[in-house]
Coordinates of C-alpha atoms in Angstrom, one line a residue:
Chain A
M1 CA -27.3 -19.1 6.4
T2 CA -29.8 -18.4 3.7
T3 CA -32.1 -15.7 2.5
I4 CA -32.4 -12.1 3.5
A5 CA -29.3 -10.7 4.9
A6 CA -28.6 -8.3 7.7
T7 CA -32.0 -8.0 9.1
A8 CA -32.8 -9.3 12.5
S9 CA -36.5 -8.6 11.9
A10 CA -36.5 -11.1 9.0
A11 CA -37.0 -13.8 11.6
A12 CA -40.4 -12.3 12.4
G13 CA -41.2 -11.8 8.7
P14 CA -43.1 -14.2 6.5
T15 CA -40.0 -15.9 5.1
G16 CA -38.5 -16.2 8.5
Q17 CA -40.8 -19.1 9.4
A18 CA -39.8 -21.4 6.6
S19 CA -37.4 -24.1 7.5
P20 CA -33.7 -23.3 6.6
K21 CA -33.6 -26.2 4.2
R22 CA -36.6 -25.1 2.2
R23 CA -35.2 -21.6 2.1
R24 CA -31.9 -22.7 0.8
R25 CA -33.6 -24.6 -2.0
R26 CA -35.5 -21.5 -2.9
T27 CA -32.6 -19.2 -2.6
W28 CA -30.1 -20.7 -5.1
P29 CA -32.2 -20.5 -8.2
V30 CA -33.0 -16.8 -7.5
V31 CA -29.4 -16.0 -6.8
L32 CA -28.3 -17.8 -9.9
L33 CA -30.8 -16.0 -12.0
L34 CA -29.9 -12.6 -10.7
L35 CA -26.2 -12.8 -10.1
G36 CA -25.4 -15.6 -12.6
P37 CA -25.2 -13.5 -15.8
A38 CA -22.9 -10.9 -14.2
A39 CA -20.7 -13.6 -12.6
L40 CA -20.5 -15.5 -15.8
L41 CA -19.5 -12.5 -17.8
I42 CA -16.9 -11.4 -15.2
V43 CA -15.4 -14.9 -15.4
V44 CA -15.3 -14.9 -19.2
F45 CA -14.0 -11.4 -19.7
I46 CA -12.0 -10.6 -16.6
L47 CA -10.9 -13.9 -14.9
A48 CA -10.5 -16.0 -18.0
P49 CA -8.0 -13.6 -19.6
A50 CA -5.8 -13.7 -16.6
V51 CA -5.9 -17.5 -16.5
Y52 CA -5.6 -17.8 -20.3
G53 CA -2.7 -15.3 -20.2
A54 CA -0.9 -17.6 -17.7
Y55 CA -1.3 -20.5 -20.1
L56 CA -0.2 -18.4 -23.1
S57 CA 2.9 -17.3 -21.3
L58 CA 4.1 -20.9 -21.3
T59 CA 3.7 -21.3 -25.1
N60 CA 5.3 -19.7 -28.1
T61 CA 2.0 -18.5 -29.5
Q62 CA 2.2 -15.9 -32.3
L63 CA -0.5 -13.9 -33.9
T64 CA 0.9 -14.4 -37.4
G65 CA 3.5 -16.5 -39.1
F66 CA 4.6 -20.1 -38.6
A67 CA 4.1 -20.5 -34.9
A68 CA 0.5 -19.1 -35.2
R69 CA -0.6 -22.4 -36.8
D70 CA 0.8 -24.7 -34.2
P71 CA 1.8 -23.1 -30.9
Q72 CA 4.1 -25.2 -28.8
F73 CA 4.4 -25.6 -25.1
V74 CA 7.7 -24.1 -24.1
G75 CA 7.6 -24.2 -20.3
V76 CA 9.2 -21.3 -18.6
D77 CA 11.3 -20.3 -21.6
N78 CA 9.5 -17.0 -22.0
Y79 CA 10.2 -16.2 -18.4
T80 CA 13.9 -17.0 -18.5
Y81 CA 14.1 -15.1 -21.7
L82 CA 12.4 -12.0 -20.2
L83 CA 14.3 -12.1 -16.9
S84 CA 17.6 -12.0 -18.8
N85 CA 16.3 -9.6 -21.4
S86 CA 17.8 -6.2 -20.8
E87 CA 14.9 -4.5 -22.7
F88 CA 12.3 -6.0 -20.5
L89 CA 14.2 -5.4 -17.3
A90 CA 14.8 -1.8 -18.4
S91 CA 11.0 -1.4 -19.0
L92 CA 10.4 -2.6 -15.4
G93 CA 12.9 -0.1 -14.2
R94 CA 11.3 2.7 -16.1
T95 CA 7.9 1.6 -14.7
G96 CA 9.5 1.8 -11.2
E97 CA 10.9 5.3 -11.9
F98 CA 7.6 6.4 -13.5
V99 CA 5.6 5.2 -10.4
L100 CA 8.2 6.6 -7.9
Y101 CA 8.5 10.1 -9.4
S102 CA 5.0 10.7 -10.7
A103 CA 2.7 8.9 -8.2
I104 CA 4.6 8.4 -5.0
I105 CA 6.5 11.7 -5.0
G106 CA 4.8 14.2 -7.4
Q107 CA 1.1 13.5 -6.9
T108 CA 1.4 12.9 -3.2
V109 CA 3.3 16.1 -2.5
L110 CA 1.2 18.4 -4.7
G111 CA -2.0 16.7 -3.7
M112 CA -1.2 17.1 0.0
T113 CA -0.2 20.8 -0.6
A114 CA -3.5 21.4 -2.4
A115 CA -5.5 19.6 0.4
V116 CA -3.8 21.4 3.2
L117 CA -4.1 24.8 1.5
L118 CA -7.7 24.3 0.8
A119 CA -8.4 23.4 4.4
R120 CA -7.3 26.9 5.4
P121 CA -10.2 29.0 6.6
W122 CA -9.0 32.2 5.0
V123 CA -8.7 30.8 1.4
R124 CA -11.3 32.4 -0.9
G125 CA -12.8 30.8 -3.9
K126 CA -12.3 27.2 -2.8
G127 CA -14.9 25.9 -5.2
L128 CA -13.1 27.4 -8.2
V129 CA -9.7 26.3 -7.1
G130 CA -11.0 22.8 -6.5
A131 CA -12.6 22.7 -10.0
A132 CA -9.4 23.9 -11.6
I133 CA -7.4 21.2 -9.9
L134 CA -10.0 18.6 -10.9
M135 CA -10.0 19.4 -14.6
P136 CA -7.0 17.2 -15.5
M137 CA -8.5 14.2 -13.9
V138 CA -12.0 14.6 -15.4
V139 CA -11.1 14.9 -19.1
P140 CA -10.4 11.7 -21.1
E141 CA -6.9 10.5 -21.4
V142 CA -6.7 11.3 -25.0
V143 CA -7.6 15.0 -24.5
A144 CA -5.1 15.2 -21.6
S145 CA -2.4 13.9 -23.9
L146 CA -3.3 16.2 -26.7
A147 CA -3.3 19.2 -24.4
W148 CA 0.2 18.3 -23.3
A149 CA 1.4 17.6 -26.8
S150 CA 1.0 21.3 -27.4
V151 CA 2.7 22.3 -24.1
L152 CA 5.7 20.1 -24.9
S153 CA 5.7 21.0 -28.6
N154 CA 9.2 21.1 -30.0
N155 CA 9.1 24.4 -31.8
S156 CA 9.9 27.7 -30.2
A157 CA 6.2 28.7 -30.0
G158 CA 5.4 25.7 -27.8
T159 CA 3.9 26.7 -24.5
L160 CA 6.7 25.4 -22.4
N161 CA 9.4 26.7 -24.7
R162 CA 7.8 30.1 -24.6
L163 CA 8.0 29.9 -20.8
T164 CA 11.7 28.8 -20.7
G165 CA 12.3 31.4 -23.4
L166 CA 11.4 34.1 -21.0
F167 CA 14.5 33.0 -19.0
G168 CA 16.6 33.0 -22.2
A169 CA 16.7 29.3 -22.7
D170 CA 16.7 27.8 -26.2
A171 CA 13.7 25.9 -27.6
T172 CA 13.9 22.3 -26.6
D173 CA 12.2 19.2 -28.0
W174 CA 11.0 18.0 -24.6
L175 CA 9.7 14.6 -25.6
Q176 CA 13.0 13.9 -27.4
V177 CA 15.4 15.3 -24.8
V178 CA 13.8 14.4 -21.5
P179 CA 11.0 12.0 -22.5
L180 CA 10.6 10.1 -19.3
A181 CA 10.6 13.3 -17.2
S182 CA 8.0 14.8 -19.5
V183 CA 5.5 11.9 -19.1
V184 CA 6.2 11.9 -15.4
V185 CA 5.1 15.6 -15.2
V186 CA 2.1 14.8 -17.3
N187 CA 1.1 12.0 -15.0
I188 CA 1.6 14.1 -11.9
W189 CA -0.7 16.7 -13.5
R190 CA -3.4 14.2 -14.1
G191 CA -3.2 12.7 -10.6
I192 CA -3.0 15.7 -8.2
A193 CA -6.8 15.8 -8.0
F194 CA -7.2 12.2 -6.8
A195 CA -4.5 12.7 -4.2
M196 CA -6.1 15.9 -3.1
I197 CA -9.6 14.4 -2.7
M198 CA -8.2 11.5 -0.7
F199 CA -6.2 13.7 1.6
Q200 CA -9.0 16.2 2.1
A201 CA -11.2 13.3 3.3
A202 CA -8.5 12.3 5.7
L203 CA -7.8 15.8 7.0
E204 CA -11.5 16.3 7.8
D205 CA -11.2 13.4 10.3
V206 CA -8.4 15.1 12.2
P207 CA -10.0 16.6 15.4
G208 CA -9.5 20.3 15.5
E209 CA -8.9 20.2 19.3
L210 CA -5.6 18.4 18.8
I211 CA -4.4 21.0 16.4
E212 CA -5.5 23.7 18.8
A213 CA -3.8 22.1 21.7
A214 CA -0.5 21.8 19.8
R215 CA -0.8 25.5 18.8
M216 CA -1.4 26.5 22.4
D217 CA 1.8 24.7 23.3
G218 CA 3.6 26.9 20.8
A219 CA 4.1 24.5 18.0
T220 CA 4.7 26.0 14.6
A221 CA 2.4 25.1 11.7
L222 CA 5.1 22.9 10.2
Q223 CA 5.6 21.1 13.5
I224 CA 1.9 20.6 13.9
F225 CA 1.7 19.1 10.5
R226 CA 4.7 16.8 11.0
F227 CA 3.9 15.7 14.6
V228 CA 0.1 15.9 14.9
T229 CA -1.6 15.8 11.5
L230 CA 0.6 13.4 9.7
P231 CA 0.6 10.6 12.2
L232 CA -3.2 10.9 12.4
I233 CA -3.7 10.5 8.7
R234 CA -0.9 7.9 8.2
G235 CA -3.5 5.2 7.4
P236 CA -5.3 7.0 4.6
V237 CA -2.0 8.3 3.2
F238 CA -0.6 4.8 3.1
L239 CA -3.7 3.5 1.5
Y240 CA -3.5 6.2 -1.1
L241 CA 0.1 5.4 -1.9
L242 CA -0.8 1.8 -2.5
L243 CA -3.7 2.7 -4.7
T244 CA -1.8 5.2 -6.8
T245 CA 1.1 2.7 -7.1
I246 CA -1.2 0.0 -8.4
S247 CA -3.0 2.2 -10.9
T248 CA 0.2 3.9 -12.1
I249 CA 1.8 0.5 -12.8
G250 CA -1.0 0.0 -15.3
A251 CA -0.7 3.4 -17.0
F252 CA -0.7 3.1 -20.8
G253 CA -2.8 5.7 -22.7
L254 CA -1.1 8.9 -21.6
V255 CA 2.4 7.7 -22.3
Y256 CA 1.5 5.8 -25.5
F257 CA -0.3 8.7 -27.0
L258 CA 2.6 11.2 -26.3
T259 CA 5.6 9.0 -27.2
Q260 CA 4.5 5.5 -28.3
G261 CA 7.4 4.3 -26.2
G262 CA 10.0 6.3 -27.9
P263 CA 12.4 7.9 -28.6
G264 CA 14.5 4.8 -28.8
G265 CA 12.4 3.0 -26.2
R266 CA 13.2 5.6 -23.5
T267 CA 9.6 5.7 -22.4
T268 CA 8.7 2.1 -23.0
I269 CA 7.2 1.3 -19.6
S270 CA 6.1 -2.3 -19.0
A271 CA 2.5 -1.7 -20.3
I272 CA 3.9 -0.4 -23.6
Y273 CA 6.4 -3.2 -23.7
I274 CA 3.6 -5.8 -23.4
Y275 CA 1.5 -4.0 -26.1
E276 CA 4.4 -3.9 -28.5
R277 CA 5.6 -7.4 -28.0
A278 CA 2.2 -9.0 -28.1
L279 CA 0.2 -6.9 -30.6
Q280 CA 2.7 -5.3 -32.8
F281 CA 5.5 -7.9 -33.0
S282 CA 2.7 -10.6 -32.5
Q283 CA 4.8 -12.5 -29.9
I284 CA 1.8 -13.4 -27.8
G285 CA 3.8 -15.9 -25.6
I286 CA 6.4 -13.4 -24.6
G287 CA 3.9 -10.6 -24.2
S288 CA 1.8 -12.8 -21.9
A289 CA 4.8 -13.8 -19.8
A290 CA 5.6 -10.1 -19.3
S291 CA 1.9 -9.5 -18.4
M292 CA 2.1 -12.3 -15.8
I293 CA 5.1 -10.7 -14.2
L294 CA 3.4 -7.4 -14.0
L295 CA 0.2 -9.0 -12.8
A296 CA 2.1 -10.8 -10.0
L297 CA 3.6 -7.5 -8.8
V298 CA 0.3 -5.8 -8.8
L299 CA -1.6 -8.6 -7.1
V300 CA 0.7 -8.7 -4.2
L301 CA 0.1 -5.0 -3.7
G302 CA -3.6 -5.5 -4.3
L303 CA -3.8 -8.2 -1.6
V304 CA -2.1 -5.8 0.8
Y305 CA -4.7 -3.2 -0.1
V306 CA -7.7 -5.5 0.4
R307 CA -6.4 -6.4 3.8
L308 CA -5.6 -2.9 4.8
A309 CA -8.8 -1.5 3.5
K310 CA -10.6 -3.8 6.0
V311 CA -13.7 -3.7 3.9
E312 CA -17.0 -5.0 5.3
V313 CA -19.1 -7.0 2.9
Chain B
M1 CA 0.8 27.0 7.7
T2 CA -1.1 29.5 9.6
A3 CA -2.4 30.5 13.0
V4 CA -5.0 32.7 11.7
T5 CA -8.5 32.1 13.0
S6 CA -9.0 33.9 16.2
R7 CA -9.1 31.2 18.9
R8 CA -9.7 33.1 22.1
E9 CA -12.8 31.2 23.2
P10 CA -12.1 28.5 25.6
S11 CA -14.5 26.0 24.1
P12 CA -13.5 24.6 20.7
A13 CA -17.1 23.8 19.9
A14 CA -18.2 27.4 20.4
D15 CA -15.2 28.4 18.3
L16 CA -16.4 26.4 15.3
T17 CA -19.8 27.9 15.2
A18 CA -19.0 31.5 16.1
P19 CA -18.2 33.8 13.2
R20 CA -14.6 34.5 12.9
R21 CA -13.6 37.4 14.9
K22 CA -12.1 40.3 13.1
R23 CA -8.6 40.6 14.3
R24 CA -5.7 42.5 13.0
L25 CA -3.4 40.2 11.1
T26 CA 0.2 40.2 12.2
S27 CA 2.7 40.7 9.5
I28 CA 3.7 37.0 9.7
D29 CA 0.1 36.1 9.0
V30 CA 0.1 38.3 6.0
V31 CA 3.3 36.8 4.6
K32 CA 1.8 33.3 5.2
R33 CA -1.3 34.2 3.4
V34 CA 0.5 35.7 0.5
L35 CA 2.7 32.6 0.2
G36 CA -0.4 30.4 0.4
Y37 CA -2.1 32.3 -2.4
M38 CA 1.0 32.2 -4.5
L39 CA 1.2 28.4 -4.1
I40 CA -2.5 28.1 -5.0
A41 CA -2.0 30.3 -8.1
L42 CA 0.9 28.2 -9.2
L43 CA -1.1 25.0 -8.8
I44 CA -4.0 26.5 -10.8
V45 CA -1.7 27.6 -13.6
F46 CA -0.1 24.1 -13.7
C47 CA -3.5 22.5 -13.9
V48 CA -5.3 24.8 -16.3
V49 CA -2.6 26.1 -18.7
P50 CA -2.3 22.8 -20.7
F51 CA -5.9 23.2 -21.7
A52 CA -5.2 26.6 -23.3
W53 CA -4.3 25.1 -26.7
V54 CA -7.4 22.9 -26.8
V55 CA -9.8 25.6 -25.9
L56 CA -8.3 28.4 -28.0
S57 CA -7.6 26.4 -31.1
A58 CA -11.1 25.0 -31.1
V59 CA -12.5 28.5 -31.8
D60 CA -9.6 29.5 -34.2
A61 CA -10.2 29.1 -37.9
N62 CA -6.4 29.2 -38.5
A63 CA -5.3 27.0 -35.6
G64 CA -1.9 25.5 -35.5
P65 CA -0.1 23.2 -33.1
N66 CA 0.7 26.0 -30.7
V67 CA -1.2 28.4 -28.6
Q68 CA -2.0 31.6 -30.4
A69 CA -4.7 34.3 -30.3
P70 CA -7.7 32.8 -31.9
S71 CA -9.7 34.3 -34.7
L72 CA -13.0 33.6 -33.0
S73 CA -15.1 31.4 -35.2
L74 CA -17.1 28.2 -34.9
D75 CA -15.8 26.9 -38.2
N76 CA -14.1 24.0 -36.6
F77 CA -17.3 22.8 -34.9
V78 CA -19.2 23.2 -38.1
H79 CA -16.5 21.0 -39.7
F80 CA -16.7 18.5 -37.0
F81 CA -20.4 18.0 -37.4
T82 CA -20.4 18.1 -41.2
D83 CA -17.2 16.3 -42.2
S84 CA -17.3 12.8 -43.7
G85 CA -15.5 11.1 -40.9
T86 CA -15.9 12.9 -37.6
P87 CA -19.7 12.7 -36.9
R88 CA -19.2 8.9 -37.2
L89 CA -16.7 9.0 -34.3
L90 CA -19.2 10.8 -32.1
V91 CA -22.0 8.4 -33.0
N92 CA -19.8 5.4 -32.3
S93 CA -18.7 6.8 -29.0
L94 CA -22.3 7.4 -28.0
V95 CA -23.4 3.9 -29.1
I96 CA -20.6 2.3 -27.2
G97 CA -21.1 4.5 -24.1
V98 CA -24.8 4.2 -23.9
G99 CA -25.0 0.6 -24.9
A100 CA -22.3 -0.5 -22.4
T101 CA -23.9 1.6 -19.6
A102 CA -27.4 0.1 -20.2
L103 CA -26.1 -3.5 -20.2
N104 CA -23.9 -2.8 -17.2
L105 CA -26.8 -1.4 -15.2
V106 CA -29.1 -4.3 -15.9
L107 CA -26.4 -6.8 -14.9
G108 CA -25.3 -4.7 -12.0
L109 CA -28.7 -4.1 -10.5
A110 CA -29.7 -7.8 -10.7
G111 CA -26.4 -8.9 -9.2
G112 CA -26.3 -6.1 -6.7
Y113 CA -29.8 -7.1 -5.5
A114 CA -28.7 -10.7 -5.1
L115 CA -25.6 -9.7 -3.2
A116 CA -27.5 -7.4 -0.9
R117 CA -30.6 -9.5 -0.1
F118 CA -29.4 -13.1 -0.1
E119 CA -26.8 -14.8 2.1
F120 CA -25.2 -17.6 0.2
R121 CA -22.0 -19.5 0.2
G122 CA -19.3 -17.7 -1.6
R123 CA -20.9 -14.3 -1.4
R124 CA -18.0 -12.7 0.6
L125 CA -15.5 -14.5 -1.7
F126 CA -17.2 -13.1 -4.7
M127 CA -17.3 -9.6 -3.3
F128 CA -13.6 -9.7 -2.4
G129 CA -12.7 -11.4 -5.7
I130 CA -14.2 -8.6 -7.8
L131 CA -12.6 -6.0 -5.6
L132 CA -9.2 -7.6 -6.1
V133 CA -9.9 -7.9 -9.9
R134 CA -10.1 -4.1 -10.0
V135 CA -6.4 -3.8 -9.3
V136 CA -5.4 -5.9 -12.3
P137 CA -3.9 -3.4 -14.8
A138 CA -5.7 -3.5 -18.1
P139 CA -2.5 -3.8 -20.2
A140 CA -1.7 -7.0 -18.3
T141 CA -4.8 -8.9 -19.5
I142 CA -5.6 -7.2 -22.8
V143 CA -3.6 -9.7 -24.9
A144 CA -5.4 -12.7 -23.6
L145 CA -8.7 -10.9 -23.7
Y146 CA -8.1 -10.0 -27.3
L147 CA -7.5 -13.7 -28.2
I148 CA -10.6 -14.7 -26.3
M149 CA -12.6 -12.1 -28.3
V150 CA -11.1 -13.4 -31.5
K151 CA -12.3 -16.9 -30.6
L152 CA -15.8 -15.6 -29.8
E153 CA -15.7 -13.6 -33.1
L154 CA -16.4 -10.4 -31.2
T155 CA -13.3 -8.4 -32.3
N156 CA -13.8 -5.5 -34.6
T157 CA -17.5 -5.2 -33.8
L158 CA -19.3 -2.6 -31.8
H159 CA -21.5 -5.1 -29.9
G160 CA -18.3 -7.0 -28.9
L161 CA -16.8 -3.9 -27.5
I162 CA -20.0 -2.9 -25.8
L163 CA -20.1 -6.3 -24.0
V164 CA -16.4 -6.1 -22.9
E165 CA -16.7 -2.5 -21.7
A166 CA -19.9 -3.2 -19.8
V167 CA -18.2 -6.1 -18.0
L168 CA -15.0 -4.3 -17.3
Q169 CA -17.0 -1.7 -15.3
L170 CA -19.2 -4.3 -13.6
P171 CA -17.2 -4.8 -10.4
I172 CA -17.7 -1.1 -9.4
T173 CA -21.3 -1.2 -10.3
L174 CA -21.9 -4.3 -8.3
W175 CA -20.2 -2.8 -5.3
L176 CA -22.1 0.4 -5.6
L177 CA -25.5 -1.1 -6.2
K178 CA -25.1 -3.8 -3.5
G179 CA -24.5 -1.0 -1.0
T180 CA -27.5 1.0 -2.4
V181 CA -29.9 -1.9 -2.2
S182 CA -28.7 -2.8 1.3
A183 CA -29.6 0.7 2.4
V184 CA -33.3 0.1 1.4
P185 CA -35.0 -1.4 4.5
I186 CA -36.1 -5.0 3.8
E187 CA -39.3 -4.2 5.8
L188 CA -40.5 -2.1 2.9
E189 CA -40.3 -5.1 0.6
E190 CA -41.8 -7.4 3.1
A191 CA -44.8 -5.1 3.4
A192 CA -45.2 -5.3 -0.4
W193 CA -45.1 -9.1 -0.2
L194 CA -47.8 -9.1 2.4
D195 CA -49.9 -7.0 0.1
G196 CA -49.6 -9.7 -2.4
S197 CA -46.8 -8.5 -4.6
T198 CA -44.4 -11.1 -6.0
R199 CA -40.7 -10.6 -5.4
I200 CA -40.2 -9.1 -8.8
Q201 CA -43.1 -6.8 -8.4
A202 CA -41.8 -5.7 -5.0
I203 CA -38.4 -4.9 -6.6
R204 CA -40.0 -2.8 -9.3
R205 CA -42.5 -0.9 -7.1
V206 CA -40.5 -0.5 -3.9
V207 CA -36.8 -1.0 -4.5
L208 CA -36.3 0.6 -7.9
P209 CA -37.7 4.0 -7.0
L210 CA -35.5 4.1 -3.9
V211 CA -32.2 3.2 -5.5
G212 CA -32.5 6.0 -8.1
P213 CA -29.5 8.0 -6.9
G214 CA -27.2 5.0 -6.6
L215 CA -28.3 3.8 -10.0
G216 CA -27.7 7.3 -11.4
A217 CA -24.2 7.4 -9.9
A218 CA -23.4 3.9 -11.3
A219 CA -24.6 4.9 -14.7
M220 CA -22.6 8.1 -14.8
L221 CA -19.4 6.4 -13.6
T222 CA -19.8 3.6 -16.1
F223 CA -20.5 6.0 -18.9
M224 CA -17.4 8.1 -18.0
G225 CA -15.2 5.0 -17.8
V226 CA -16.3 3.6 -21.1
W227 CA -16.3 7.0 -22.8
G228 CA -12.7 7.7 -21.8
D229 CA -11.3 4.3 -22.5
F230 CA -8.4 4.2 -24.9
L231 CA -6.7 0.8 -24.7
T232 CA -9.7 -1.5 -25.2
P233 CA -11.0 0.1 -28.4
L234 CA -7.4 0.5 -29.6
V235 CA -6.9 -3.3 -29.4
M236 CA -10.4 -4.5 -30.3
L237 CA -11.3 -2.3 -33.3
Q238 CA -9.5 -2.3 -36.6
S239 CA -12.0 -0.8 -39.0
Q240 CA -12.0 3.0 -39.2
E241 CA -15.7 3.2 -39.5
L242 CA -16.1 1.7 -36.0
Y243 CA -13.6 4.0 -34.2
P244 CA -14.9 6.0 -31.2
L245 CA -13.6 9.5 -30.6
S246 CA -10.7 8.4 -28.5
I247 CA -9.1 6.3 -31.3
G248 CA -10.2 8.7 -34.0
L249 CA -8.4 11.6 -32.2
F250 CA -5.3 9.4 -31.7
R251 CA -5.1 8.5 -35.3
A252 CA -5.7 12.0 -36.5
F253 CA -3.0 13.3 -34.2
S254 CA -0.5 10.6 -35.3
E255 CA -0.7 11.5 -39.0
H256 CA 2.0 14.0 -38.6
N257 CA 2.0 15.5 -42.0
Q258 CA -1.6 16.5 -42.4
V259 CA -3.1 17.3 -39.0
D260 CA -6.1 19.6 -39.1
W261 CA -5.3 21.2 -35.7
G262 CA -8.5 23.2 -35.5
L263 CA -10.7 20.2 -36.2
L264 CA -8.6 18.2 -33.7
A265 CA -9.1 20.8 -31.0
A266 CA -12.9 21.1 -31.7
S267 CA -13.2 17.3 -31.5
S268 CA -11.4 17.3 -28.2
V269 CA -13.8 19.9 -26.8
V270 CA -16.8 17.8 -28.0
Y271 CA -15.1 14.7 -26.5
M272 CA -14.3 16.2 -23.1
A273 CA -17.7 17.9 -22.6
P274 CA -19.8 14.9 -21.5
P275 CA -17.5 13.7 -18.7
A276 CA -16.8 17.3 -17.6
I277 CA -20.6 17.9 -17.2
L278 CA -21.3 14.5 -15.7
Y279 CA -18.5 15.0 -13.2
V280 CA -20.4 17.7 -11.4
F281 CA -23.0 15.1 -10.5
V282 CA -20.8 12.2 -9.5
R283 CA -18.1 14.1 -7.6
K284 CA -18.8 12.5 -4.2
H285 CA -18.9 9.0 -5.7
L286 CA -15.7 9.3 -7.7
L287 CA -13.4 8.6 -4.7
R288 CA -15.1 5.3 -4.0
S289 CA -15.0 4.1 -7.5
S290 CA -11.5 5.0 -8.4
L291 CA -10.2 1.8 -7.1
G292 CA -12.1 -0.9 -5.4
G293 CA -15.2 0.9 -4.1
A294 CA -14.2 -0.2 -0.7
L295 CA -12.7 3.0 0.6
K296 CA -14.6 4.8 3.3
G297 CA -14.0 8.3 2.0

């Protein structure tokens, strides 16, 4: 149908009397005028890059040098190269580890802990606790990275080294010795708040009567959480896992700022691999093919998300 | 974790409203509470301690790369605002942030109104499409986006970056404003039409005053997104005089030999202040925007 959405009363209104055909003719110009610019720009700057990237991934385009003049169509060469390239496969593996440890395990466990604790009626100063946990999410990526650069600093006066020094450990250059674990911790730190907010919203919907009934029946707090609360918030938790997985696959700034992919490529997650290949080694074709593989992985997850979210438009 | 609130009353509803009854805590309750507070304390320490260096060094005239007791002074901030390079970073960040937000809101309000008030073919597809687009990781499209920008001769310009940033945040704004406009009863507009207003006049006089809060939330979310963006300016801008704070800080930090730590920390404080302040106002909208805008939080 045409014109005014979602109002039954529109039929009684002044526009309701016009014939559907006339209304349609009047609707399209207005819609194009209002939505057209936004739609066009989204197509040019969001959709076109994805499509153009798919094309580029089938060529040997380079930013500079010989192939920059005259890029050739190379079919799926870039893909076969990547899928047999240990460096790229390792970057995918690192992305998987990064997502698993930081998002799926770390953020979820700590976010749930924070949400459950803050739901306790006896906790004082909830506002302040919440604000403290939210700080890491609110500040810009670059500030977060800079803050952690001082924590992970290699000299003996670095914050973490001072802490481990209390237990008698020697100063460690964390970003050199355990680079991936370091950026995983940083990413957990940044993501606790989002997990907490999601889980708090979910926990609010759990009816208190059910918890009460379980308690009457003599269930321990842990049993209540495991057998009553968790099944009830399974949906939101799953949705959160999907969301955090998708966004963590695209993580770039935090890791790039702290390690630039090093040392020796040990923190080169896929996003950094793409950036290096395409914009530093100027191999646009290979970088684009890597992008497409990453994009395919995320789009599958995204479709699941859109289906599960059951949004109403 | 606990079994603390006194739940003697038979009716749970009464229980919720009644003030908690004072009851002697059992020793198990005490242990649980102590453990709970210890966990909370650990979480707070983990979340807040990394900021120690930024905050302490910003007010330390002799700041180094590590946490140390500051010699309280505002020298670093004075440097930040008087140095040759750093005020430029702030100005660029503001120009990009404000410009992109303004453009984003104009496009978003017009589009959101169309999506809310007109039923047309492809509307649902469009809404789902821009929702799905939000899951695409920026690093996966940045290369092709860069080449498109090169062809449009928009790389290494502030207006090019403003345009891209405004559009990248557009899907959230459209979702948010579509919902906001839908919440304004159409009857109000119809009344204005009957009084002789044109459609545009009705939007200006009736809709615009009522969508203020949604518009404000969209503005703040867009501004925060653009302000904090690192990858897009990193790829799009090459000239130092165009750098926003994010890139300026990154470059300053990467020059390993001659880092002015105090200045770096002061810049960070200046850089993190706007989103930290804005955050207070957009707290309840942040969940929706983080991915998709479709979550019923």
